[in-house]
Amino acid sequence: MKYRKFKDVDIAEVGLGTWQLGSAEWGNVDEQEATRILQAYLMAGGNFIDTADIYGMGLSEKTIGRLMKTVPGEIHVATKLGRRSDGDFGWPQNFTYDSMKRQVEASLENLGFHKLFLEQLHCVPPEELKRGEVFDHLRRLQQEGLIRYFGASVETTEEALVCLEQEGLASLQIIFNLFRQHVADELFAKAKEKGVAIIVRVPLASGLLTGKFDEHTQFGQNDHRNFNANGESFNAGETFSGIEFKQGIQIARRMVGLMPDNRTAHWAIRWILDHPEVTTVIPGASKVAQVNANNAASELPPLPAETFKQLRELYDSEIKGEIRGHY
């Protein structure tokens, strides 16, 4: 595993996303398998785990927290707030200082921490980002010692650019992959100028870039790749990066032919890491084998310049115009 700078900390360039470990919206992952997934990641030298308070309504955070009690050394856990709708939570009340503090405290309790390494706004409404009060609240929570750094997970480049104007922003989390290449053009230089880390989510386009699916693949009833395939429940861009599934399968096959070999998922992550502005990429996993495959991308050589050129030509001519959802 190789590492990159996140402010004054060295974090693994391949992190671990844990949406799957909430056993909601990806199918079920039992606690034993979730623990094995986390252990496999840490044993490979990983030290950056991304979660959120709504992944299984705290289940992902609690699973991570139980394991962290047994792990020596410093592991950096990032979480997110802003999307809870249980009890008296919801929009717009989630974005007051008192509500945000309660959300932070709940994550601290779930994880068993006294201080969060990184708290991120979780795809909150763009009008809240523009109003800016949520960032004032994060700075106050930082001053109070509840969080070390704060950042934002966003849906669109426009939202990312709004966030970049905020003093103290440590990171931006955004969808960036072979089905969403233009993000680098619009955002990366500005983030580098501001010293803001780029955390890449959905690197494999919800599995489209693994090479393991075909037109007949079906997903479970509680898997977002089934119930949100066309944006029925939340932003279509979060599922298959907004590309229609069967169309994505066909394009992914063409991408395989451009890669050095058939390790499609490895090279898709390597392509992301070949952008020096990226701090870490956070593929998820529902099996230990997937963790090991994702981590292996850190050891691959950079892709040839000609491959980059061919992949971008394919993107510009056949993919970008087909993205659905807001991005």
PDB file of C-alpha atoms in Angstrom, residues 103-316:
ATOM      1  CA  GLN A 103     -25.241  14.027  14.866  1.00  0.00           C
ATOM      2  CA  VAL A 104     -21.517  14.303  15.604  1.00  0.00           C
ATOM      3  CA  GLU A 105     -22.033  13.040  19.159  1.00  0.00           C
ATOM      4  CA  ALA A 106     -24.035  10.075  17.884  1.00  0.00           C
ATOM      5  CA  SER A 107     -21.211   9.133  15.492  1.00  0.00           C
ATOM      6  CA  LEU A 108     -18.683   9.470  18.302  1.00  0.00           C
ATOM      7  CA  GLU A 109     -20.775   7.118  20.433  1.00  0.00           C
ATOM      8  CA  ASN A 110     -21.199   4.610  17.595  1.00  0.00           C
ATOM      9  CA  LEU A 111     -17.479   4.604  16.833  1.00  0.00           C
ATOM     10  CA  GLY A 112     -16.330   4.760  20.454  1.00  0.00           C
ATOM     11  CA  PHE A 113     -14.148   7.805  19.745  1.00  0.00           C
ATOM     12  CA  HIS A 114     -13.587  11.015  21.676  1.00  0.00           C
ATOM     13  CA  LYS A 115     -12.817  12.984  18.511  1.00  0.00           C
ATOM     14  CA  LEU A 116     -13.628  12.397  14.846  1.00  0.00           C
ATOM     15  CA  PHE A 117     -10.745  12.446  12.378  1.00  0.00           C
ATOM     16  CA  LEU A 118     -12.922  13.803   9.559  1.00  0.00           C
ATOM     17  CA  GLU A 119     -16.574  14.844   9.587  1.00  0.00           C
ATOM     18  CA  GLN A 120     -18.153  15.466   6.177  1.00  0.00           C
ATOM     19  CA  LEU A 121     -21.383  17.048   5.050  1.00  0.00           C
ATOM     20  CA  HIS A 122     -23.274  14.235   3.316  1.00  0.00           C
ATOM     21  CA  CYS A 123     -24.658  15.511   0.007  1.00  0.00           C
ATOM     22  CA  VAL A 124     -26.687  18.214   1.714  1.00  0.00           C
ATOM     23  CA  PRO A 125     -28.926  20.593  -0.282  1.00  0.00           C
ATOM     24  CA  PRO A 126     -26.938  23.050  -2.415  1.00  0.00           C
ATOM     25  CA  GLU A 127     -28.790  25.989  -0.893  1.00  0.00           C
ATOM     26  CA  GLU A 128     -27.381  25.034   2.524  1.00  0.00           C
ATOM     27  CA  LEU A 129     -23.860  24.989   1.081  1.00  0.00           C
ATOM     28  CA  LYS A 130     -24.380  28.433  -0.475  1.00  0.00           C
ATOM     29  CA  ARG A 131     -25.844  29.851   2.736  1.00  0.00           C
ATOM     30  CA  GLY A 132     -22.653  28.750   4.481  1.00  0.00           C
ATOM     31  CA  GLU A 133     -23.906  28.378   8.046  1.00  0.00           C
ATOM     32  CA  VAL A 134     -23.192  24.629   8.039  1.00  0.00           C
ATOM     33  CA  PHE A 135     -19.497  25.433   7.653  1.00  0.00           C
ATOM     34  CA  ASP A 136     -19.650  27.883  10.570  1.00  0.00           C
ATOM     35  CA  HIS A 137     -21.119  25.049  12.649  1.00  0.00           C
ATOM     36  CA  LEU A 138     -18.344  22.667  11.560  1.00  0.00           C
ATOM     37  CA  ARG A 139     -15.690  25.226  12.481  1.00  0.00           C
ATOM     38  CA  ARG A 140     -17.320  25.627  15.905  1.00  0.00           C
ATOM     39  CA  LEU A 141     -17.392  21.852  16.421  1.00  0.00           C
ATOM     40  CA  GLN A 142     -13.728  21.772  15.414  1.00  0.00           C
ATOM     41  CA  GLN A 143     -12.886  24.501  17.936  1.00  0.00           C
ATOM     42  CA  GLU A 144     -14.758  22.540  20.599  1.00  0.00           C
ATOM     43  CA  GLY A 145     -12.508  19.541  19.944  1.00  0.00           C
ATOM     44  CA  LEU A 146     -15.170  17.172  18.614  1.00  0.00           C
ATOM     45  CA  ILE A 147     -13.692  16.935  15.125  1.00  0.00           C
ATOM     46  CA  ARG A 148     -10.134  17.238  13.792  1.00  0.00           C
ATOM     47  CA  TYR A 149     -10.955  18.087  10.171  1.00  0.00           C
ATOM     48  CA  PHE A 150     -14.113  18.784   8.191  1.00  0.00           C
ATOM     49  CA  GLY A 151     -15.026  18.315   4.559  1.00  0.00           C
ATOM     50  CA  ALA A 152     -17.965  17.793   2.226  1.00  0.00           C
ATOM     51  CA  SER A 153     -19.257  14.947   0.105  1.00  0.00           C
ATOM     52  CA  VAL A 154     -21.007  16.511  -2.882  1.00  0.00           C
ATOM     53  CA  GLU A 155     -22.981  15.517  -5.969  1.00  0.00           C
ATOM     54  CA  THR A 156     -21.911  18.172  -8.466  1.00  0.00           C
ATOM     55  CA  THR A 157     -18.882  20.186  -9.500  1.00  0.00           C
ATOM     56  CA  GLU A 158     -20.876  23.361  -8.831  1.00  0.00           C
ATOM     57  CA  GLU A 159     -21.402  22.275  -5.220  1.00  0.00           C
ATOM     58  CA  ALA A 160     -17.711  21.390  -4.913  1.00  0.00           C
ATOM     59  CA  LEU A 161     -16.662  24.844  -6.107  1.00  0.00           C
ATOM     60  CA  VAL A 162     -18.963  26.474  -3.543  1.00  0.00           C
ATOM     61  CA  CYS A 163     -17.347  24.387  -0.801  1.00  0.00           C
ATOM     62  CA  LEU A 164     -13.843  25.324  -1.948  1.00  0.00           C
ATOM     63  CA  GLU A 165     -14.517  28.924  -0.978  1.00  0.00           C
ATOM     64  CA  GLN A 166     -14.911  27.927   2.682  1.00  0.00           C
ATOM     65  CA  GLU A 167     -12.029  28.547   5.055  1.00  0.00           C
ATOM     66  CA  GLY A 168     -10.740  25.411   6.746  1.00  0.00           C
ATOM     67  CA  LEU A 169     -12.228  22.891   4.318  1.00  0.00           C
ATOM     68  CA  ALA A 170      -9.948  19.845   4.425  1.00  0.00           C
ATOM     69  CA  SER A 171     -11.505  17.578   1.801  1.00  0.00           C
ATOM     70  CA  LEU A 172     -13.989  17.108  -0.987  1.00  0.00           C
ATOM     71  CA  GLN A 173     -15.541  13.741  -1.690  1.00  0.00           C
ATOM     72  CA  ILE A 174     -16.925  13.346  -5.195  1.00  0.00           C
ATOM     73  CA  ILE A 175     -17.782  10.733  -7.823  1.00  0.00           C
ATOM     74  CA  PHE A 176     -14.873  10.316 -10.243  1.00  0.00           C
ATOM     75  CA  ASN A 177     -14.281   7.325 -12.469  1.00  0.00           C
ATOM     76  CA  LEU A 178     -14.024   6.256 -16.108  1.00  0.00           C
ATOM     77  CA  PHE A 179     -17.723   7.082 -16.487  1.00  0.00           C
ATOM     78  CA  ARG A 180     -17.253  10.551 -14.940  1.00  0.00           C
ATOM     79  CA  GLN A 181     -13.925  11.810 -16.311  1.00  0.00           C
ATOM     80  CA  HIS A 182     -14.733  15.491 -16.791  1.00  0.00           C
ATOM     81  CA  VAL A 183     -14.607  16.152 -13.040  1.00  0.00           C
ATOM     82  CA  ALA A 184     -10.808  16.353 -13.221  1.00  0.00           C
ATOM     83  CA  ASP A 185     -11.003  19.206 -15.735  1.00  0.00           C
ATOM     84  CA  GLU A 186     -13.466  21.235 -13.683  1.00  0.00           C
ATOM     85  CA  LEU A 187     -12.253  20.708 -10.131  1.00  0.00           C
ATOM     86  CA  PHE A 188      -8.825  19.224  -9.507  1.00  0.00           C
ATOM     87  CA  ALA A 189      -6.609  22.238 -10.202  1.00  0.00           C
ATOM     88  CA  LYS A 190      -8.707  24.471  -7.928  1.00  0.00           C
ATOM     89  CA  ALA A 191      -8.657  21.891  -5.115  1.00  0.00           C
ATOM     90  CA  LYS A 192      -4.880  21.558  -5.397  1.00  0.00           C
ATOM     91  CA  GLU A 193      -4.495  25.342  -5.297  1.00  0.00           C
ATOM     92  CA  LYS A 194      -6.558  25.459  -2.114  1.00  0.00           C
ATOM     93  CA  GLY A 195      -4.758  22.504  -0.506  1.00  0.00           C
ATOM     94  CA  VAL A 196      -7.998  20.497  -0.306  1.00  0.00           C
ATOM     95  CA  ALA A 197      -7.836  16.701  -0.432  1.00  0.00           C
ATOM     96  CA  ILE A 198      -9.836  14.841  -3.095  1.00  0.00           C
ATOM     97  CA  ILE A 199     -11.588  11.690  -1.865  1.00  0.00           C
ATOM     98  CA  VAL A 200     -12.984   9.655  -4.761  1.00  0.00           C
ATOM     99  CA  ARG A 201     -16.145   7.631  -4.260  1.00  0.00           C
ATOM    100  CA  VAL A 202     -17.991   5.257  -6.636  1.00  0.00           C
ATOM    101  CA  PRO A 203     -14.680   4.440  -8.389  1.00  0.00           C
ATOM    102  CA  LEU A 204     -16.037   1.285 -10.029  1.00  0.00           C
ATOM    103  CA  ALA A 205     -19.404   2.764 -11.024  1.00  0.00           C
ATOM    104  CA  SER A 206     -21.328   0.499  -8.621  1.00  0.00           C
ATOM    105  CA  GLY A 207     -19.526  -2.535 -10.047  1.00  0.00           C
ATOM    106  CA  LEU A 208     -19.949  -1.781 -13.755  1.00  0.00           C
ATOM    107  CA  LEU A 209     -16.165  -1.475 -14.056  1.00  0.00           C
ATOM    108  CA  THR A 210     -15.391  -4.820 -12.430  1.00  0.00           C
ATOM    109  CA  GLY A 211     -16.106  -6.778 -15.597  1.00  0.00           C
ATOM    110  CA  LYS A 212     -18.226  -9.234 -13.580  1.00  0.00           C
ATOM    111  CA  PHE A 213     -21.683  -8.223 -14.802  1.00  0.00           C
ATOM    112  CA  ASP A 214     -23.552  -8.900 -18.018  1.00  0.00           C
ATOM    113  CA  GLU A 215     -26.923  -7.820 -19.406  1.00  0.00           C
ATOM    114  CA  HIS A 216     -28.672 -10.589 -17.447  1.00  0.00           C
ATOM    115  CA  THR A 217     -27.223  -9.715 -14.022  1.00  0.00           C
ATOM    116  CA  GLN A 218     -29.920  -9.101 -11.425  1.00  0.00           C
ATOM    117  CA  PHE A 219     -29.585  -7.472  -8.014  1.00  0.00           C
ATOM    118  CA  GLY A 220     -31.391  -8.109  -4.745  1.00  0.00           C
ATOM    119  CA  GLN A 221     -34.536  -6.298  -3.742  1.00  0.00           C
ATOM    120  CA  ASN A 222     -32.742  -4.173  -1.121  1.00  0.00           C
ATOM    121  CA  ASP A 223     -29.800  -3.349  -3.416  1.00  0.00           C
ATOM    122  CA  HIS A 224     -29.786   0.203  -4.795  1.00  0.00           C
ATOM    123  CA  ARG A 225     -28.590  -1.204  -8.129  1.00  0.00           C
ATOM    124  CA  ASN A 226     -32.086  -2.647  -8.327  1.00  0.00           C
ATOM    125  CA  PHE A 227     -34.367  -0.072  -6.707  1.00  0.00           C
ATOM    126  CA  ASN A 228     -32.417   3.031  -7.794  1.00  0.00           C
ATOM    127  CA  ALA A 229     -31.181   1.893 -11.208  1.00  0.00           C
ATOM    128  CA  ASN A 230     -32.913   4.873 -12.827  1.00  0.00           C
ATOM    129  CA  GLY A 231     -32.844   7.301  -9.914  1.00  0.00           C
ATOM    130  CA  GLU A 232     -36.150   6.218  -8.388  1.00  0.00           C
ATOM    131  CA  SER A 233     -35.032   6.735  -4.765  1.00  0.00           C
ATOM    132  CA  PHE A 234     -32.111   9.189  -4.847  1.00  0.00           C
ATOM    133  CA  ASN A 235     -29.750  10.806  -7.344  1.00  0.00           C
ATOM    134  CA  ALA A 236     -29.302   8.479 -10.336  1.00  0.00           C
ATOM    135  CA  GLY A 237     -25.651   9.509 -10.435  1.00  0.00           C
ATOM    136  CA  GLU A 238     -24.943   7.493  -7.270  1.00  0.00           C
ATOM    137  CA  THR A 239     -25.936   4.252  -9.037  1.00  0.00           C
ATOM    138  CA  PHE A 240     -23.800   3.138 -11.993  1.00  0.00           C
ATOM    139  CA  SER A 241     -22.559   6.770 -12.116  1.00  0.00           C
ATOM    140  CA  GLY A 242     -25.794   7.668 -13.863  1.00  0.00           C
ATOM    141  CA  ILE A 243     -25.257   5.389 -16.873  1.00  0.00           C
ATOM    142  CA  GLU A 244     -28.083   3.060 -17.921  1.00  0.00           C
ATOM    143  CA  PHE A 245     -27.030  -0.433 -16.841  1.00  0.00           C
ATOM    144  CA  LYS A 246     -27.058  -2.339 -20.131  1.00  0.00           C
ATOM    145  CA  GLN A 247     -25.429   0.546 -21.948  1.00  0.00           C
ATOM    146  CA  GLY A 248     -22.760   0.669 -19.238  1.00  0.00           C
ATOM    147  CA  ILE A 249     -22.061  -3.050 -19.653  1.00  0.00           C
ATOM    148  CA  GLN A 250     -21.401  -2.569 -23.360  1.00  0.00           C
ATOM    149  CA  ILE A 251     -19.100   0.413 -22.813  1.00  0.00           C
ATOM    150  CA  ALA A 252     -17.216  -1.344 -20.013  1.00  0.00           C
ATOM    151  CA  ARG A 253     -16.443  -4.212 -22.408  1.00  0.00           C
ATOM    152  CA  ARG A 254     -14.891  -1.755 -24.814  1.00  0.00           C
ATOM    153  CA  MET A 255     -12.799  -0.266 -22.010  1.00  0.00           C
ATOM    154  CA  VAL A 256     -11.437  -3.721 -21.178  1.00  0.00           C
ATOM    155  CA  GLY A 257      -9.989  -3.867 -24.653  1.00  0.00           C
ATOM    156  CA  LEU A 258      -8.047  -0.671 -24.003  1.00  0.00           C
ATOM    157  CA  MET A 259      -6.465  -1.870 -20.741  1.00  0.00           C
ATOM    158  CA  PRO A 260      -3.085  -3.657 -20.424  1.00  0.00           C
ATOM    159  CA  ASP A 261      -4.898  -6.863 -19.395  1.00  0.00           C
ATOM    160  CA  ASN A 262      -8.319  -8.045 -18.200  1.00  0.00           C
ATOM    161  CA  ARG A 263      -7.946  -6.899 -14.575  1.00  0.00           C
ATOM    162  CA  THR A 264     -10.587  -4.286 -15.252  1.00  0.00           C
ATOM    163  CA  ALA A 265     -11.301  -3.218 -11.677  1.00  0.00           C
ATOM    164  CA  HIS A 266      -7.598  -2.932 -10.841  1.00  0.00           C
ATOM    165  CA  TRP A 267      -6.925  -0.699 -13.822  1.00  0.00           C
ATOM    166  CA  ALA A 268     -10.055   1.409 -13.254  1.00  0.00           C
ATOM    167  CA  ILE A 269      -8.758   2.276  -9.780  1.00  0.00           C
ATOM    168  CA  ARG A 270      -5.212   2.714 -11.103  1.00  0.00           C
ATOM    169  CA  TRP A 271      -6.556   5.233 -13.637  1.00  0.00           C
ATOM    170  CA  ILE A 272      -7.938   7.301 -10.749  1.00  0.00           C
ATOM    171  CA  LEU A 273      -4.689   7.081  -8.794  1.00  0.00           C
ATOM    172  CA  ASP A 274      -2.776   8.286 -11.853  1.00  0.00           C
ATOM    173  CA  HIS A 275      -4.282  11.710 -11.143  1.00  0.00           C
ATOM    174  CA  PRO A 276      -1.851  13.205  -8.600  1.00  0.00           C
ATOM    175  CA  GLU A 277      -4.513  15.548  -7.184  1.00  0.00           C
ATOM    176  CA  VAL A 278      -6.416  12.542  -5.835  1.00  0.00           C
ATOM    177  CA  THR A 279      -5.615  11.886  -2.186  1.00  0.00           C
ATOM    178  CA  THR A 280      -7.458   8.605  -1.778  1.00  0.00           C
ATOM    179  CA  VAL A 281     -10.038   6.449  -3.522  1.00  0.00           C
ATOM    180  CA  ILE A 282     -12.621   4.607  -1.405  1.00  0.00           C
ATOM    181  CA  PRO A 283     -13.999   1.515  -3.160  1.00  0.00           C
ATOM    182  CA  GLY A 284     -16.442  -0.488  -1.107  1.00  0.00           C
ATOM    183  CA  ALA A 285     -16.521  -4.237  -0.642  1.00  0.00           C
ATOM    184  CA  SER A 286     -19.010  -6.901   0.366  1.00  0.00           C
ATOM    185  CA  LYS A 287     -16.382  -9.686   0.259  1.00  0.00           C
ATOM    186  CA  VAL A 288     -12.774 -10.015   1.380  1.00  0.00           C
ATOM    187  CA  ALA A 289     -11.677 -10.887  -2.165  1.00  0.00           C
ATOM    188  CA  GLN A 290     -12.955  -7.509  -3.332  1.00  0.00           C
ATOM    189  CA  VAL A 291     -10.885  -5.726  -0.701  1.00  0.00           C
ATOM    190  CA  ASN A 292      -7.727  -7.495  -1.855  1.00  0.00           C
ATOM    191  CA  ALA A 293      -8.462  -6.746  -5.509  1.00  0.00           C
ATOM    192  CA  ASN A 294      -9.029  -3.069  -4.762  1.00  0.00           C
ATOM    193  CA  ASN A 295      -5.847  -2.760  -2.712  1.00  0.00           C
ATOM    194  CA  ALA A 296      -3.811  -4.341  -5.508  1.00  0.00           C
ATOM    195  CA  ALA A 297      -4.334  -1.249  -7.665  1.00  0.00           C
ATOM    196  CA  SER A 298      -1.855   0.606  -5.466  1.00  0.00           C
ATOM    197  CA  GLU A 299       0.939  -1.684  -6.702  1.00  0.00           C
ATOM    198  CA  LEU A 300       0.220  -1.370 -10.433  1.00  0.00           C
ATOM    199  CA  PRO A 301       2.346   0.845 -12.685  1.00  0.00           C
ATOM    200  CA  PRO A 302       0.772   3.965 -14.188  1.00  0.00           C
ATOM    201  CA  LEU A 303      -1.319   3.475 -17.302  1.00  0.00           C
ATOM    202  CA  PRO A 304       0.315   4.458 -20.619  1.00  0.00           C
ATOM    203  CA  ALA A 305      -0.446   7.939 -21.951  1.00  0.00           C
ATOM    204  CA  GLU A 306      -1.970   6.426 -25.084  1.00  0.00           C
ATOM    205  CA  THR A 307      -4.443   4.461 -22.965  1.00  0.00           C
ATOM    206  CA  PHE A 308      -5.443   7.656 -21.174  1.00  0.00           C
ATOM    207  CA  LYS A 309      -6.024   9.314 -24.531  1.00  0.00           C
ATOM    208  CA  GLN A 310      -8.152   6.465 -25.858  1.00  0.00           C
ATOM    209  CA  LEU A 311     -10.250   6.281 -22.688  1.00  0.00           C
ATOM    210  CA  ARG A 312     -10.916  10.026 -22.807  1.00  0.00           C
ATOM    211  CA  GLU A 313     -11.914   9.888 -26.461  1.00  0.00           C
ATOM    212  CA  LEU A 314     -14.402   7.129 -25.664  1.00  0.00           C
ATOM    213  CA  TYR A 315     -15.750   9.155 -22.753  1.00  0.00           C
ATOM    214  CA  ASP A 316     -16.207  12.347 -24.740  1.00  0.00           C
TER     215      ASP A 316
END
